[in-house]
Amino acid sequence: MALNLNPLLSFTFLQMGYHTSPKFSVASMHRSVSREVTKKTSSSPRKVQVTHSMPPHKIEIFKSMENWVEENVLIHLKPVEKCWQPQDFLPDPASDGFHERVEELQERAKGTPDDYFVVLVGDMITEEALPTYQTLLNITDGIQDETGASPTSWATWTRAWTAEENRHGDLLNKTCNQSAGFWANIFKKIRYKHQIELCFSFLLVGSSSKDVQMENNPYLFFIYTSFQERATFISHGNTARLANQHGDKSLAQISGIIASDEKRHETAYTKIVEKLFEIDPNGTVLAFADRMRKKITMPGLLMYDGCDDDLFEHFSAVAQRLGVYTAKDYVDNLEFFVERWNVEKLTGLSSEGRKLRIMFVG
């Protein structure tokens, strides 16, 4: 039976706002609260960013988890030689039937509503910003890959996770490129693909991203990634379902295979936080509450194509309308993690920790 999540807590998080699709934002901010202007002048005031907020002595916790990570987290990775690759799902240019297969792909795309492709492109944009997410991992205290080839379990996870995630944007990008008619039918602008590619660059450069307030803190980071991966699993799963409904089995397969990766990654990150609750229940529940106050925002929240300051809102409104990822999904996920991490039964808490436990479970 699911926990009865504290209704006040749910309301509080709803008030934080999220327009959704989690690939742009697991929990985006309400416009009236905190939407930052994308295009900033050199004189714009900068917010002071908090860094290295985890007490230094807690780095030892993550060092002590090395063997546990090897035995319990790395098992959720697939050997490289057994991983699917984008070309496995696309017409082979070297094959005799290449042009016919591309034409079939384009023909199926014509029968799929425009809104579906809007969400698909949004997924692609954020997946293509993968280097941003690897950077966040590699500046997190206690788990950094200090050489780029570190043999630690944490570093091994980061590199392998990145390799698996890298296929997602690649596959979505190539799928859209081979559906040439899709670009013409939907956007009707010869430069629109150029603007989409601008989004990739803006997200990587950082001129359209925001501080997601990780603070180099692995507690905050792993709680964040648990939510993000679960939300992405749901989003891609719903995208696959919609493709099936519109008769496009190829797109359904593509979204489904990406969703299965996200599910494995969700399981790994969720297990890490579960272990942290076991080792340091008080520190972890404090971080959980802090992370929720900060909101689970993805760097793509302020995606920008050089023209549209409200691009994220336009994409996310479509995702919400299609039911790809909704506000209800976010609250359901919060309830899922409160139960999964057994917050209701935590012991060894400080007075503040006990108050936060009550806030979560009522």
PDB file of C-alpha atoms in Angstrom, residues 237-356:
ATOM      1  CA  GLY A 237       7.617   5.244 -22.127  1.00  0.00           C
ATOM      2  CA  ASN A 238       4.640   7.488 -22.817  1.00  0.00           C
ATOM      3  CA  THR A 239       6.250   8.686 -26.033  1.00  0.00           C
ATOM      4  CA  ALA A 240       6.541   5.044 -27.126  1.00  0.00           C
ATOM      5  CA  ARG A 241       2.904   4.436 -26.220  1.00  0.00           C
ATOM      6  CA  LEU A 242       1.758   7.406 -28.307  1.00  0.00           C
ATOM      7  CA  ALA A 243       3.832   6.280 -31.289  1.00  0.00           C
ATOM      8  CA  ASN A 244       2.157   2.882 -31.100  1.00  0.00           C
ATOM      9  CA  GLN A 245      -1.244   4.528 -31.037  1.00  0.00           C
ATOM     10  CA  HIS A 246      -0.383   6.417 -34.225  1.00  0.00           C
ATOM     11  CA  GLY A 247       0.846   3.266 -35.935  1.00  0.00           C
ATOM     12  CA  ASP A 248       4.543   4.095 -35.975  1.00  0.00           C
ATOM     13  CA  LYS A 249       6.142   0.917 -34.640  1.00  0.00           C
ATOM     14  CA  SER A 250       9.649   2.158 -35.447  1.00  0.00           C
ATOM     15  CA  LEU A 251       9.353   5.297 -33.314  1.00  0.00           C
ATOM     16  CA  ALA A 252       7.688   3.248 -30.586  1.00  0.00           C
ATOM     17  CA  GLN A 253      10.648   0.878 -30.550  1.00  0.00           C
ATOM     18  CA  ILE A 254      13.134   3.757 -30.436  1.00  0.00           C
ATOM     19  CA  SER A 255      11.427   5.507 -27.517  1.00  0.00           C
ATOM     20  CA  GLY A 256      10.922   2.194 -25.756  1.00  0.00           C
ATOM     21  CA  ILE A 257      14.584   1.186 -25.928  1.00  0.00           C
ATOM     22  CA  ILE A 258      15.627   4.572 -24.543  1.00  0.00           C
ATOM     23  CA  ALA A 259      13.074   4.203 -21.740  1.00  0.00           C
ATOM     24  CA  SER A 260      14.566   0.842 -20.794  1.00  0.00           C
ATOM     25  CA  ASP A 261      18.000   2.453 -20.384  1.00  0.00           C
ATOM     26  CA  GLU A 262      16.538   5.174 -18.197  1.00  0.00           C
ATOM     27  CA  LYS A 263      14.870   2.550 -16.010  1.00  0.00           C
ATOM     28  CA  ARG A 264      18.193   0.814 -15.349  1.00  0.00           C
ATOM     29  CA  HIS A 265      19.807   4.129 -14.501  1.00  0.00           C
ATOM     30  CA  GLU A 266      16.921   5.043 -12.208  1.00  0.00           C
ATOM     31  CA  THR A 267      17.392   1.768 -10.343  1.00  0.00           C
ATOM     32  CA  ALA A 268      21.094   2.457  -9.841  1.00  0.00           C
ATOM     33  CA  TYR A 269      20.684   6.009  -8.553  1.00  0.00           C
ATOM     34  CA  THR A 270      17.768   5.027  -6.332  1.00  0.00           C
ATOM     35  CA  LYS A 271      19.882   2.300  -4.733  1.00  0.00           C
ATOM     36  CA  ILE A 272      22.662   4.797  -4.011  1.00  0.00           C
ATOM     37  CA  VAL A 273      20.283   7.092  -2.123  1.00  0.00           C
ATOM     38  CA  GLU A 274      18.793   4.106  -0.317  1.00  0.00           C
ATOM     39  CA  LYS A 275      22.307   3.193   0.851  1.00  0.00           C
ATOM     40  CA  LEU A 276      22.934   6.766   1.987  1.00  0.00           C
ATOM     41  CA  PHE A 277      19.762   6.633   4.084  1.00  0.00           C
ATOM     42  CA  GLU A 278      21.154   3.470   5.663  1.00  0.00           C
ATOM     43  CA  ILE A 279      24.609   4.936   6.384  1.00  0.00           C
ATOM     44  CA  ASP A 280      23.641   8.524   7.217  1.00  0.00           C
ATOM     45  CA  PRO A 281      19.865   8.809   7.711  1.00  0.00           C
ATOM     46  CA  ASN A 282      19.939  12.273   9.234  1.00  0.00           C
ATOM     47  CA  GLY A 283      22.231  13.818   6.627  1.00  0.00           C
ATOM     48  CA  THR A 284      20.263  12.216   3.823  1.00  0.00           C
ATOM     49  CA  VAL A 285      16.810  13.317   4.992  1.00  0.00           C
ATOM     50  CA  LEU A 286      18.150  16.861   5.404  1.00  0.00           C
ATOM     51  CA  ALA A 287      19.491  16.698   1.851  1.00  0.00           C
ATOM     52  CA  PHE A 288      16.201  15.255   0.562  1.00  0.00           C
ATOM     53  CA  ALA A 289      14.239  18.178   1.968  1.00  0.00           C
ATOM     54  CA  ASP A 290      16.847  20.660   0.755  1.00  0.00           C
ATOM     55  CA  ARG A 291      16.768  19.175  -2.746  1.00  0.00           C
ATOM     56  CA  MET A 292      12.981  19.468  -2.892  1.00  0.00           C
ATOM     57  CA  ARG A 293      13.112  23.084  -1.735  1.00  0.00           C
ATOM     58  CA  LYS A 294      15.594  23.782  -4.509  1.00  0.00           C
ATOM     59  CA  LYS A 295      13.328  21.959  -6.978  1.00  0.00           C
ATOM     60  CA  ILE A 296      14.326  19.260  -9.412  1.00  0.00           C
ATOM     61  CA  THR A 297      15.143  21.457 -12.391  1.00  0.00           C
ATOM     62  CA  MET A 298      16.985  20.334 -15.485  1.00  0.00           C
ATOM     63  CA  PRO A 299      19.521  22.614 -17.218  1.00  0.00           C
ATOM     64  CA  GLY A 300      17.198  22.573 -20.240  1.00  0.00           C
ATOM     65  CA  LEU A 301      14.639  24.620 -18.316  1.00  0.00           C
ATOM     66  CA  LEU A 302      15.854  27.731 -20.104  1.00  0.00           C
ATOM     67  CA  MET A 303      16.471  26.169 -23.502  1.00  0.00           C
ATOM     68  CA  TYR A 304      16.876  28.880 -26.099  1.00  0.00           C
ATOM     69  CA  ASP A 305      17.133  28.798 -29.891  1.00  0.00           C
ATOM     70  CA  GLY A 306      18.295  32.356 -30.423  1.00  0.00           C
ATOM     71  CA  CYS A 307      14.754  33.601 -31.094  1.00  0.00           C
ATOM     72  CA  ASP A 308      12.124  32.342 -28.657  1.00  0.00           C
ATOM     73  CA  ASP A 309      12.531  33.371 -25.008  1.00  0.00           C
ATOM     74  CA  ASP A 310       9.621  31.101 -24.047  1.00  0.00           C
ATOM     75  CA  LEU A 311      10.733  28.009 -25.932  1.00  0.00           C
ATOM     76  CA  PHE A 312      10.667  25.780 -22.871  1.00  0.00           C
ATOM     77  CA  GLU A 313       7.106  26.776 -21.988  1.00  0.00           C
ATOM     78  CA  HIS A 314       5.954  26.027 -25.520  1.00  0.00           C
ATOM     79  CA  PHE A 315       7.530  22.575 -25.526  1.00  0.00           C
ATOM     80  CA  SER A 316       6.443  21.677 -22.022  1.00  0.00           C
ATOM     81  CA  ALA A 317       2.854  22.783 -22.613  1.00  0.00           C
ATOM     82  CA  VAL A 318       2.658  20.291 -25.465  1.00  0.00           C
ATOM     83  CA  ALA A 319       4.144  17.526 -23.308  1.00  0.00           C
ATOM     84  CA  GLN A 320       1.620  18.245 -20.566  1.00  0.00           C
ATOM     85  CA  ARG A 321      -1.274  18.273 -23.038  1.00  0.00           C
ATOM     86  CA  LEU A 322      -0.253  14.926 -24.521  1.00  0.00           C
ATOM     87  CA  GLY A 323       0.197  13.366 -21.096  1.00  0.00           C
ATOM     88  CA  VAL A 324       3.856  12.591 -21.757  1.00  0.00           C
ATOM     89  CA  TYR A 325       4.759  13.875 -18.293  1.00  0.00           C
ATOM     90  CA  THR A 326       2.421  15.806 -16.014  1.00  0.00           C
ATOM     91  CA  ALA A 327       2.286  17.510 -12.637  1.00  0.00           C
ATOM     92  CA  LYS A 328       0.540  14.420 -11.291  1.00  0.00           C
ATOM     93  CA  ASP A 329       3.470  12.279 -12.418  1.00  0.00           C
ATOM     94  CA  TYR A 330       5.797  14.488 -10.403  1.00  0.00           C
ATOM     95  CA  VAL A 331       3.774  14.145  -7.206  1.00  0.00           C
ATOM     96  CA  ASP A 332       3.438  10.400  -7.818  1.00  0.00           C
ATOM     97  CA  ASN A 333       7.207  10.174  -8.132  1.00  0.00           C
ATOM     98  CA  LEU A 334       7.705  12.066  -4.894  1.00  0.00           C
ATOM     99  CA  GLU A 335       5.387   9.638  -3.133  1.00  0.00           C
ATOM    100  CA  PHE A 336       7.209   6.727  -4.755  1.00  0.00           C
ATOM    101  CA  PHE A 337      10.600   7.820  -3.417  1.00  0.00           C
ATOM    102  CA  VAL A 338       9.304   8.642   0.057  1.00  0.00           C
ATOM    103  CA  GLU A 339       8.046   5.069   0.234  1.00  0.00           C
ATOM    104  CA  ARG A 340      10.977   3.481  -1.615  1.00  0.00           C
ATOM    105  CA  TRP A 341      13.496   5.072   0.734  1.00  0.00           C
ATOM    106  CA  ASN A 342      11.366   4.149   3.754  1.00  0.00           C
ATOM    107  CA  VAL A 343      11.366   7.731   5.052  1.00  0.00           C
ATOM    108  CA  GLU A 344       8.479   6.976   7.412  1.00  0.00           C
ATOM    109  CA  LYS A 345      10.579   4.511   9.430  1.00  0.00           C
ATOM    110  CA  LEU A 346      13.840   6.436   9.632  1.00  0.00           C
ATOM    111  CA  THR A 347      15.559   6.407  13.010  1.00  0.00           C
ATOM    112  CA  GLY A 348      18.629   8.118  14.420  1.00  0.00           C
ATOM    113  CA  LEU A 349      17.424  11.552  13.370  1.00  0.00           C
ATOM    114  CA  SER A 350      18.096  14.931  14.928  1.00  0.00           C
ATOM    115  CA  SER A 351      15.154  17.088  16.004  1.00  0.00           C
ATOM    116  CA  GLU A 352      15.294  18.827  12.623  1.00  0.00           C
ATOM    117  CA  GLY A 353      15.471  15.486  10.850  1.00  0.00           C
ATOM    118  CA  ARG A 354      12.401  14.245  12.712  1.00  0.00           C
ATOM    119  CA  LYS A 355      10.477  17.363  11.718  1.00  0.00           C
ATOM    120  CA  LEU A 356      11.391  16.793   8.094  1.00  0.00           C
TER     121      LEU A 356
END
